[in-house]
Coordinates of C-alpha atoms in Angstrom, one line a residue:
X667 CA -103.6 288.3 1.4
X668 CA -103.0 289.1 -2.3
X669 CA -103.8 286.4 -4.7
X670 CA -104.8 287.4 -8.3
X671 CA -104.9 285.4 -11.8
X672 CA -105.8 288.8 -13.8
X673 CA -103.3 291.5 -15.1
X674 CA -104.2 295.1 -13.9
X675 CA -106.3 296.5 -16.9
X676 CA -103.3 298.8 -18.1
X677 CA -101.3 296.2 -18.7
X678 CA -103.7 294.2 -20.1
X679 CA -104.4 296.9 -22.9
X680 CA -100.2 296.8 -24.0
X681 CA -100.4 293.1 -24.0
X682 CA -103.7 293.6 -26.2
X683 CA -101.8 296.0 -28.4
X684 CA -98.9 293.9 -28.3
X685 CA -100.9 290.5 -29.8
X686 CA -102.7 292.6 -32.6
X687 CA -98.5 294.5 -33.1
X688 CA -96.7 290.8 -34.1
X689 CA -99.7 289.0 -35.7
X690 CA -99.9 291.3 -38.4
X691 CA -96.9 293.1 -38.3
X692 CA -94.1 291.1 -37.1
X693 CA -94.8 287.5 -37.5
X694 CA -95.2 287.8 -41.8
X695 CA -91.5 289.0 -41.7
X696 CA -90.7 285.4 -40.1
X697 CA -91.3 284.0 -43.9
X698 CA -89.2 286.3 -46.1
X699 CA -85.7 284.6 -45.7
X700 CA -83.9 287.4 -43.8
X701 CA -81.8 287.1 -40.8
X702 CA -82.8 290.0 -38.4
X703 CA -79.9 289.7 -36.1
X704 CA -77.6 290.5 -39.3
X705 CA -78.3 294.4 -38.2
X706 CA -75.7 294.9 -41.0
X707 CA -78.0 294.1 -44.0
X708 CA -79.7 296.9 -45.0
X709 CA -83.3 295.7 -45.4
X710 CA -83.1 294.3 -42.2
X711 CA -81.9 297.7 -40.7
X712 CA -85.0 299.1 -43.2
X713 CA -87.5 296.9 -41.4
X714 CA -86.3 296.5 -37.8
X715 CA -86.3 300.3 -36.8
X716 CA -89.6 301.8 -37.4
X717 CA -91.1 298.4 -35.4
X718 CA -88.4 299.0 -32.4
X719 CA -89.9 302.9 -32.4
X720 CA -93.3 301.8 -32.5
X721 CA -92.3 299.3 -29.3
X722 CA -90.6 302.5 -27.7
X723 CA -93.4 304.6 -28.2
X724 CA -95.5 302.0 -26.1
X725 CA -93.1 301.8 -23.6
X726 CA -92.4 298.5 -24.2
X727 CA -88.9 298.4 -24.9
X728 CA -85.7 296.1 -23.3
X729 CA -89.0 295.5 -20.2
X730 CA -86.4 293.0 -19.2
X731 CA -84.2 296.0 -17.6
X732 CA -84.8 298.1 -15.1
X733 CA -85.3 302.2 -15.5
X734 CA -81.7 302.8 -14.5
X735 CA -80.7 301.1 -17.9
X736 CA -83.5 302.1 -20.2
X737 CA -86.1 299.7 -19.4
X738 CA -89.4 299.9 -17.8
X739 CA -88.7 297.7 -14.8
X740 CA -92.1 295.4 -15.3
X741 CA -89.9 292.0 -13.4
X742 CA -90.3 288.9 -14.1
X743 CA -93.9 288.5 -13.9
X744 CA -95.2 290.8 -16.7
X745 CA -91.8 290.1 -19.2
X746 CA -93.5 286.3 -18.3
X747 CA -96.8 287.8 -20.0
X748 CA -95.1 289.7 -22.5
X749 CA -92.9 286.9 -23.8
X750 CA -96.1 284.7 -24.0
X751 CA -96.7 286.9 -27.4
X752 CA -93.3 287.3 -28.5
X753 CA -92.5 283.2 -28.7
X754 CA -94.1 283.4 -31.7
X755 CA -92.3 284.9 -33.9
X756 CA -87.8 285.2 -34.4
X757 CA -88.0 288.6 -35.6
X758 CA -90.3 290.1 -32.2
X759 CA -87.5 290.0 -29.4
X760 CA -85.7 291.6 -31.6
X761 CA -88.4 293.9 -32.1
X762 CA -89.3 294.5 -28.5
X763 CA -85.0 294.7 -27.3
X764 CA -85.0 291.7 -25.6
X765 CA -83.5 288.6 -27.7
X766 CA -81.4 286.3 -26.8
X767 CA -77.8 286.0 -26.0
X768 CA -78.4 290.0 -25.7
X769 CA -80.7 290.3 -23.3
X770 CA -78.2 288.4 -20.8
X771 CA -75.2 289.5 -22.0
X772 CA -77.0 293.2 -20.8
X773 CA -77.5 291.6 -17.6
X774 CA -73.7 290.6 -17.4
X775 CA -72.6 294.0 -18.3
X776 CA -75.2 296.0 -16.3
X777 CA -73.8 294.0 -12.9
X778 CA -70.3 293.6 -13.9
X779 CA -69.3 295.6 -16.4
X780 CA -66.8 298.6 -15.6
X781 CA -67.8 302.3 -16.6
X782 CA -65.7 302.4 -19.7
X783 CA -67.2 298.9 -20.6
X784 CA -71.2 299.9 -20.0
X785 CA -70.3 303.0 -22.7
X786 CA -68.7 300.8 -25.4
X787 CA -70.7 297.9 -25.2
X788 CA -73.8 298.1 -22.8
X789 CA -75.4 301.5 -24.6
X790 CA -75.1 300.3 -28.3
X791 CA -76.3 296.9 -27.0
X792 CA -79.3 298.4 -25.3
X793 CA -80.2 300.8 -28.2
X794 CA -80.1 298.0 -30.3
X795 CA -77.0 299.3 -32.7
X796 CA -75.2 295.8 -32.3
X797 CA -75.5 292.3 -31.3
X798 CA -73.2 290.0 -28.9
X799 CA -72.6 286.7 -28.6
X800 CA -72.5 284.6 -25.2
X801 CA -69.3 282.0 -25.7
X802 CA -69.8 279.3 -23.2
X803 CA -69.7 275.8 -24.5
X804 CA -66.9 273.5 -25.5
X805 CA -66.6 270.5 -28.1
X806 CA -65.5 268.8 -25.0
X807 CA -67.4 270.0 -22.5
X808 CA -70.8 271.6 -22.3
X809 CA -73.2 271.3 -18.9
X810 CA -69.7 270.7 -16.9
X811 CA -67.9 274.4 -17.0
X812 CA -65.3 272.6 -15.0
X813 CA -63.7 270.7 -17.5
X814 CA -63.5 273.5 -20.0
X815 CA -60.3 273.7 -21.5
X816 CA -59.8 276.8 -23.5
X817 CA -57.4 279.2 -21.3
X818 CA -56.3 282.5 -20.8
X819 CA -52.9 283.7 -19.9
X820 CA -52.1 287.0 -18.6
X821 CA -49.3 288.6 -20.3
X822 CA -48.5 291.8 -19.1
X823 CA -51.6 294.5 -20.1
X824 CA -53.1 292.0 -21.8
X825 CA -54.9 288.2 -21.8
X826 CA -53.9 285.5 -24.4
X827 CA -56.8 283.0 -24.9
X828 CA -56.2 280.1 -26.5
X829 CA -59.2 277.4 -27.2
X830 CA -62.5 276.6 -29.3
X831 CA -66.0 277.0 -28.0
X832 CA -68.8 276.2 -30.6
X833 CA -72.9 276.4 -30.5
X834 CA -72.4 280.0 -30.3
X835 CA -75.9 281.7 -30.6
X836 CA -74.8 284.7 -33.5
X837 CA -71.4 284.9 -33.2
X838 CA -71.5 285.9 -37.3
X839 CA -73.3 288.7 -36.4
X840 CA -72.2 290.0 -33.2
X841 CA -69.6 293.3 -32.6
X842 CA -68.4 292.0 -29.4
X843 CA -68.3 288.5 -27.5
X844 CA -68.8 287.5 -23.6
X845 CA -66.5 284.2 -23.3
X846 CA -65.7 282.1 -20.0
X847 CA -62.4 280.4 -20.0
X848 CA -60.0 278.9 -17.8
X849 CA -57.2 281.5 -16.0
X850 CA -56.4 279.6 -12.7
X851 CA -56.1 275.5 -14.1
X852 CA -55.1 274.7 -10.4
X853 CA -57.4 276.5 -8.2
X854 CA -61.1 275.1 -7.0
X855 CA -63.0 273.9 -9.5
X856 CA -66.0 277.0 -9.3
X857 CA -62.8 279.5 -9.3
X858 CA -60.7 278.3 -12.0
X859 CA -62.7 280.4 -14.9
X860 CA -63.3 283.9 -15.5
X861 CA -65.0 286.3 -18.0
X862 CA -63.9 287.8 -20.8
X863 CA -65.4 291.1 -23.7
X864 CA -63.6 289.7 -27.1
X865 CA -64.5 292.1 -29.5
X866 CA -65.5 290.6 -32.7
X867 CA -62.4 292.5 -35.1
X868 CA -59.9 290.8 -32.3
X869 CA -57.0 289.3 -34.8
X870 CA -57.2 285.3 -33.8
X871 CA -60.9 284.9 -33.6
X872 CA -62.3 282.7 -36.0
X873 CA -65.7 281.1 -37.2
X874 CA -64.4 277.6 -38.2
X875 CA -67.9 277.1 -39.1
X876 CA -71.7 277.4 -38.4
X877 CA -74.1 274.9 -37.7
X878 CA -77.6 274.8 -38.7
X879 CA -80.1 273.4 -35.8
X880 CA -83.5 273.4 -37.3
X881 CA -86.0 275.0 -35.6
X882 CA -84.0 277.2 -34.0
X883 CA -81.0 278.8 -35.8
X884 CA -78.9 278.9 -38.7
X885 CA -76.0 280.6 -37.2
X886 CA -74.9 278.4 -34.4
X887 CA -70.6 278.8 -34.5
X888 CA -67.8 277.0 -34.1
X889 CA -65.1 279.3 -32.5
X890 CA -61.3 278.7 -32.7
X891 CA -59.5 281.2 -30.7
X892 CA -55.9 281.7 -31.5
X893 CA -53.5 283.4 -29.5
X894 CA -56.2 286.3 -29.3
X895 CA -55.1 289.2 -27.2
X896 CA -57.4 291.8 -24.9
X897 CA -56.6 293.9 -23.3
X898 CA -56.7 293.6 -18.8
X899 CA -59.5 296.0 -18.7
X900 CA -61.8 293.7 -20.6
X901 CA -62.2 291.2 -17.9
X902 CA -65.7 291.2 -16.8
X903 CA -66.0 291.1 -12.8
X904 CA -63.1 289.6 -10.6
X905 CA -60.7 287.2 -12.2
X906 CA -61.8 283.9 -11.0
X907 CA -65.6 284.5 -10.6
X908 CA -66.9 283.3 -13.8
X909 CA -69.5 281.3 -12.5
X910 CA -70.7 283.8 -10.4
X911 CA -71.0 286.0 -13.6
X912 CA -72.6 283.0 -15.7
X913 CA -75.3 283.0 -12.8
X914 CA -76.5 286.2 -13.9
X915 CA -77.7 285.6 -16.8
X916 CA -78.3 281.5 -16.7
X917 CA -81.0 281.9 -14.2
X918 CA -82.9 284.6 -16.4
X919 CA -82.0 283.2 -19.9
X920 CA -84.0 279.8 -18.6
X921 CA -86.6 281.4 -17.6
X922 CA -87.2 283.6 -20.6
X923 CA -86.6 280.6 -22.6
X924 CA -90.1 279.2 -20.8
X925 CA -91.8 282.2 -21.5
X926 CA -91.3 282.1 -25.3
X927 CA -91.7 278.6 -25.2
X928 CA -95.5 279.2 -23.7
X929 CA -96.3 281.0 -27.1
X930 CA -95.0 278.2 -28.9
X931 CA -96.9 276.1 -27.4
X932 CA -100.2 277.9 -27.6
X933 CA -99.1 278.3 -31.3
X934 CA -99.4 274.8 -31.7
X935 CA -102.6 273.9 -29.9
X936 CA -104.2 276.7 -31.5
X937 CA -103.3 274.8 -34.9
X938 CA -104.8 271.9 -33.7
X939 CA -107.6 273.2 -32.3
X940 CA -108.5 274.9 -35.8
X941 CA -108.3 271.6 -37.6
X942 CA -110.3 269.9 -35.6
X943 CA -113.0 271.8 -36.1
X944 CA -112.1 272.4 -40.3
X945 CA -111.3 269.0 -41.1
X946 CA -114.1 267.1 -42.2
X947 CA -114.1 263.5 -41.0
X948 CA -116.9 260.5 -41.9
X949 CA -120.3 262.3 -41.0
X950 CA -118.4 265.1 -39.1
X951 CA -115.1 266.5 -38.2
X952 CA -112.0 265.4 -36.8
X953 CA -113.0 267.3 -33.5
X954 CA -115.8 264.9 -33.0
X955 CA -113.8 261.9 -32.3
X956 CA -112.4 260.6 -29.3
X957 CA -109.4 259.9 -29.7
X958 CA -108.9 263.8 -31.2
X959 CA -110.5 264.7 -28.1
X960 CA -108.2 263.0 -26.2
X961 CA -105.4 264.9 -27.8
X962 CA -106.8 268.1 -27.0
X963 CA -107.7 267.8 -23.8
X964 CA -103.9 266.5 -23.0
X965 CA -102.5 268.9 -24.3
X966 CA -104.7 271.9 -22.7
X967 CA -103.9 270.8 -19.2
X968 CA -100.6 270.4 -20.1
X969 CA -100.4 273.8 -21.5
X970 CA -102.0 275.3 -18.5
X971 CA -100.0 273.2 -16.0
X972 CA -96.7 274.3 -17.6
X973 CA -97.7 278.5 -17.9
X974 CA -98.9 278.3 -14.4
X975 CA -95.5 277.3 -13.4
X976 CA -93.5 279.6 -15.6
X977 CA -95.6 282.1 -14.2
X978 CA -94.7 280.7 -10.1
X979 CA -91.4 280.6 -11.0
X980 CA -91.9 284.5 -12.3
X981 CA -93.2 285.7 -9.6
X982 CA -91.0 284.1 -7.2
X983 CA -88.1 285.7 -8.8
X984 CA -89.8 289.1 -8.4
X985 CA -90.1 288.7 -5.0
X986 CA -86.9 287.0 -3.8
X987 CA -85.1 289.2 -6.3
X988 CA -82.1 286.4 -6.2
X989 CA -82.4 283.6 -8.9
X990 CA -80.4 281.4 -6.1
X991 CA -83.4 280.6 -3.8
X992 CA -85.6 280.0 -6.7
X993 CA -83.2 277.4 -8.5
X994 CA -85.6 274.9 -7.7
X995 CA -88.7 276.7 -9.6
X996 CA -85.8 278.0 -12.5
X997 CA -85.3 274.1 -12.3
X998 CA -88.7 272.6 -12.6
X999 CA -89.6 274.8 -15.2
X1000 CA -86.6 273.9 -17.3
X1001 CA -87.2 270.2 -17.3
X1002 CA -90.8 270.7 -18.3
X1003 CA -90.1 273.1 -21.3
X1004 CA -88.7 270.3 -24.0
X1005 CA -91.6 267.5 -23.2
X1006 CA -94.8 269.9 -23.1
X1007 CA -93.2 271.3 -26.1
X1008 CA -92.8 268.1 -28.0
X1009 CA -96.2 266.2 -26.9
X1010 CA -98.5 269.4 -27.8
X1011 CA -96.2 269.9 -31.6
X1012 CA -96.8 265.9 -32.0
X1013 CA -100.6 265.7 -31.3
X1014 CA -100.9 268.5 -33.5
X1015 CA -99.1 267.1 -35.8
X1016 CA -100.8 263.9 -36.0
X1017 CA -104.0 265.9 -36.8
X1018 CA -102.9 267.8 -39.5
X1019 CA -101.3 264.4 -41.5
X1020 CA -99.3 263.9 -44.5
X1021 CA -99.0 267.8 -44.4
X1022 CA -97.8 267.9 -40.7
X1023 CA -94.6 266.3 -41.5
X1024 CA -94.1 268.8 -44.5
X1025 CA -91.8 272.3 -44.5
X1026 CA -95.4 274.0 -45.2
X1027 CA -96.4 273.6 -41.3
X1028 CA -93.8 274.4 -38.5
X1029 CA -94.4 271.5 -36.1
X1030 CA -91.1 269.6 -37.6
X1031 CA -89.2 272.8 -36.9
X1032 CA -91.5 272.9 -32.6
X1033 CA -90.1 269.4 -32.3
X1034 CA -86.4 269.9 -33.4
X1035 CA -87.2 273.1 -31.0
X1036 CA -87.9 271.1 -28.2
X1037 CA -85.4 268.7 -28.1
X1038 CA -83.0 272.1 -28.2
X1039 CA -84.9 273.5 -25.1
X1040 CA -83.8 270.1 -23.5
X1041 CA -80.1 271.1 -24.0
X1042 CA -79.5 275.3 -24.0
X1043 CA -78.8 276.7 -20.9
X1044 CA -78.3 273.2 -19.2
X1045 CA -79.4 269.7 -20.6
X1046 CA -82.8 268.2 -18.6
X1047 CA -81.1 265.5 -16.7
X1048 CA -78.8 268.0 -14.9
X1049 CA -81.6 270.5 -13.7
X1050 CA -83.5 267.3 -12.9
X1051 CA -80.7 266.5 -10.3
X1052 CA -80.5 269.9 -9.1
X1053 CA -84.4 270.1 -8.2
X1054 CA -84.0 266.5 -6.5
X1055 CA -81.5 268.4 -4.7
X1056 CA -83.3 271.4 -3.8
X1057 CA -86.5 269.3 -2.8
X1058 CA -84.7 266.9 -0.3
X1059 CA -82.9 269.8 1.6
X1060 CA -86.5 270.1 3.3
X1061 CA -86.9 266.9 4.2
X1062 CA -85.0 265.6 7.5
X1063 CA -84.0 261.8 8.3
X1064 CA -86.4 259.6 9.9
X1065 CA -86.7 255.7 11.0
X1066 CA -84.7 254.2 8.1
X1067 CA -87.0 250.9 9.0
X1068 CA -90.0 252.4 10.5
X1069 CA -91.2 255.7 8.0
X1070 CA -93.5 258.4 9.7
X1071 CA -96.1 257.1 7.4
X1072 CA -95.6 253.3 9.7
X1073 CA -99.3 252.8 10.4
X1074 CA -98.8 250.4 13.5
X1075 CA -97.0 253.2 15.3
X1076 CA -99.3 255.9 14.0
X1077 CA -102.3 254.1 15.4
X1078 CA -100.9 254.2 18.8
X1079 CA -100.1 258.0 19.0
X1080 CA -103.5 258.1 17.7
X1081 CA -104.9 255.9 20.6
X1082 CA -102.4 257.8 23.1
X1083 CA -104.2 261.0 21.8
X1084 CA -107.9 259.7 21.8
X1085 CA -107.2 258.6 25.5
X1086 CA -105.8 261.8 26.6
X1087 CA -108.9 263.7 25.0
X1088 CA -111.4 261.4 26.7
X1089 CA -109.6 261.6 30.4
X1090 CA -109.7 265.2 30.2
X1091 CA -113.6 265.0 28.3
X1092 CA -115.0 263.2 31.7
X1093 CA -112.6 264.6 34.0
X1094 CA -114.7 268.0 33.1
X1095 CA -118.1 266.1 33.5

């Protein structure tokens, strides 16, 4: 039996490096008003690339890939305990080659992509030389891919796509775009959409506009596609299977959602734990009353309840190694994000006062955060249903009177059981 709650001591001592790395190095560039996904902007560029060598040098680069594309094949597990640092901070995925929509969108291409795609799109991506954007979600439709409506038409070499998707992760910045739409309007609903490279220069493609969601991103766009022409070859997998591809990276991107969230989390309770114990209060400090204790004993277990999970839901992964029998776990995990999130930020809010609810402490920014993690990749109310699903499949019928749990009946299988034992106790004498 193998059942451990420490990280081998190697490990331990990058994730030690790691911590000390975006404290002091990567988490001050948070505050300077630069966009580090705009890899175009030179003082960006100037910043980003000696921290991505200093990652690579540590061997801690893209650790969400395996060795055959560049990464160090950790799994799910130790990218759990990595991201638990890197939450902290917008600029460290970045850093580290593993931010979001690019980190999926790698997966997408890795599994799907053709030769001549993985050269053009998947080594640049993975050396960090551009950016993508994953194009999903429709003014009209968002956590039901089946009523998308945006199309694409084949037309000789060539697909016409037609449409607008919007709350599109750095479209502004990105050189190329992964984008579902509807090819086959009449066939079953799960085969009716496939998947699509757009690259960015494509005539057509236009940002109507970007939205700002605070807390999480100023670059958020509105896409109007216009009679936009690629070429065959850029379909991603079969025509038809664009849920299948979506799967790829849906299952992951939720997960590694969790992970960062756990730093965000611990972010927060380590703010409120530090005024508690600095804020002086009648003949001692806030942390000496009750009702502050309260607070921060909620919000530990909390905490601890929701990175023990994250971390299941890892290791599980690992282990099955197919994010379809560990929907439930992908599931659970998902639904707890947004509220363990939001109650820690609020108590520690609270604490801090007046001051809490000011731009000069991030907790405004961890609750706007939260109620986002309770809508990307899937709002709470769906996964909810699918990990009632999951659960009940284990479950068979019984006595729709009568329950197993019917004590009446229970008491005489137990007497049935008692008498059996007793018959065959003094048969034996």
């Amino acid at each position: 039996m193998s059942w451990d709650f420490e990280t081998d001591p190697e490990y331990q001592r990058k994730l030690d490096w790691v911590a000390d790395f975006v404290r002091t190095e990567v988490e001050p560039l948070d505050l300077i008003g630069l966009n580090p996904y705009n890899r175009a902007d030179p003082q960006v560029r100037a910043l980003l690339r000696p921290l991505q060598e200093r990652v690579k040098e540590q061997g801690l680069w893209a650790c969400h890939l395996g060795p055959e594309l560049g990464g160090p094949g950790y799994g799910q597990l130790k990218l759990a305990l990595l991201n638990e640092m890197l939450g902290t901070s917008m600029w460290a995925p970045l850093v580290f080659g593993n931010q979001a929509p690019d980190s999926g969108n790698a997966e997408i291409l890795a599994h799907f992509g053709t030769p001549e795609q993985k050269e053009r799109y998947l080594g640049p991506l993975l050396a960090g030389e551009i950016g993508s954007c994953y194009v999903m979600t429709e003014p009209t439709g968002g956590s039901d891919p089946t009523s998308f409506q945006a199309r694409a038409v084949r037309d000789g070499d060539s697909w016409v796509i037609n449409g607008e998707k919007w709350f599109n992760t750095a479209a502004e910045h990105a050189a190329f775009h992964i984008v579902m739409v509807v090819t086959a309007p009449d066939a079953a609903p799960h085969e009716r959409l496939s998947m699509f490279i757009v690259p960015a220069e494509t005539p057509g493609l236009e940002i109507v506009k970007n939205f700002r969601v605070p807390g999480f991103s100023d670059h958020e766009a509105h896409l109007r596609f216009t009679d936009v022409r690629v070429p065959a070859d850029h379909l991603l997998g079969a025509e038809g299977a664009g849920f299948l591809v979506a799967q790829t990276r849906l299952g992951g991107g939720r997960v590694h959602h969790a992970m960062r969230t756990v730093a965000m989390v611990r972010k927060a309770f380590d703010m409120m734990c530090e005024r508690a114990v600095s804020r002086p209060m009648g003949r001692g400090v806030l942390g000496g009353k009750q009702m502050a204790q309260e607070a921060i004993a909620d919000s530990w277990i909390e905490m601890e309840q929701f990175r023990l999970l994250v971390l299941r839901t890892a290791w599980r992964i690992d282990k099955e190694q197919n994010y379809r029998n560990v929907r439930k776990d992908i599931a659970a995990i998902k639904v707890a994000m947004p509220k363990v999130m939001h109650d820690v930020a609020r108590r520690a809010l609270h604490l801090h006062g007046a001051l809490g609810v000011s731009d000069d402490l991030p907790f405004m920014d961890m609750l706007a955060y939260a109620e986002v993690m309770g809508l990307a990749d899937g709002p709470t109310e769906v996964h909810k249903i699918t990990l009632a699903k999951e659960v009940l499949k284990k479950y068979a019928p019984a006595d729709p009177v009568y329950p197993s749990g019917y004590r009446p009946a229970l008491r005489e299988q137990a007497r049935d059981l008692v008498a059996r034992k007793l018959e065959h106790a003094v048969g034996n004498l």
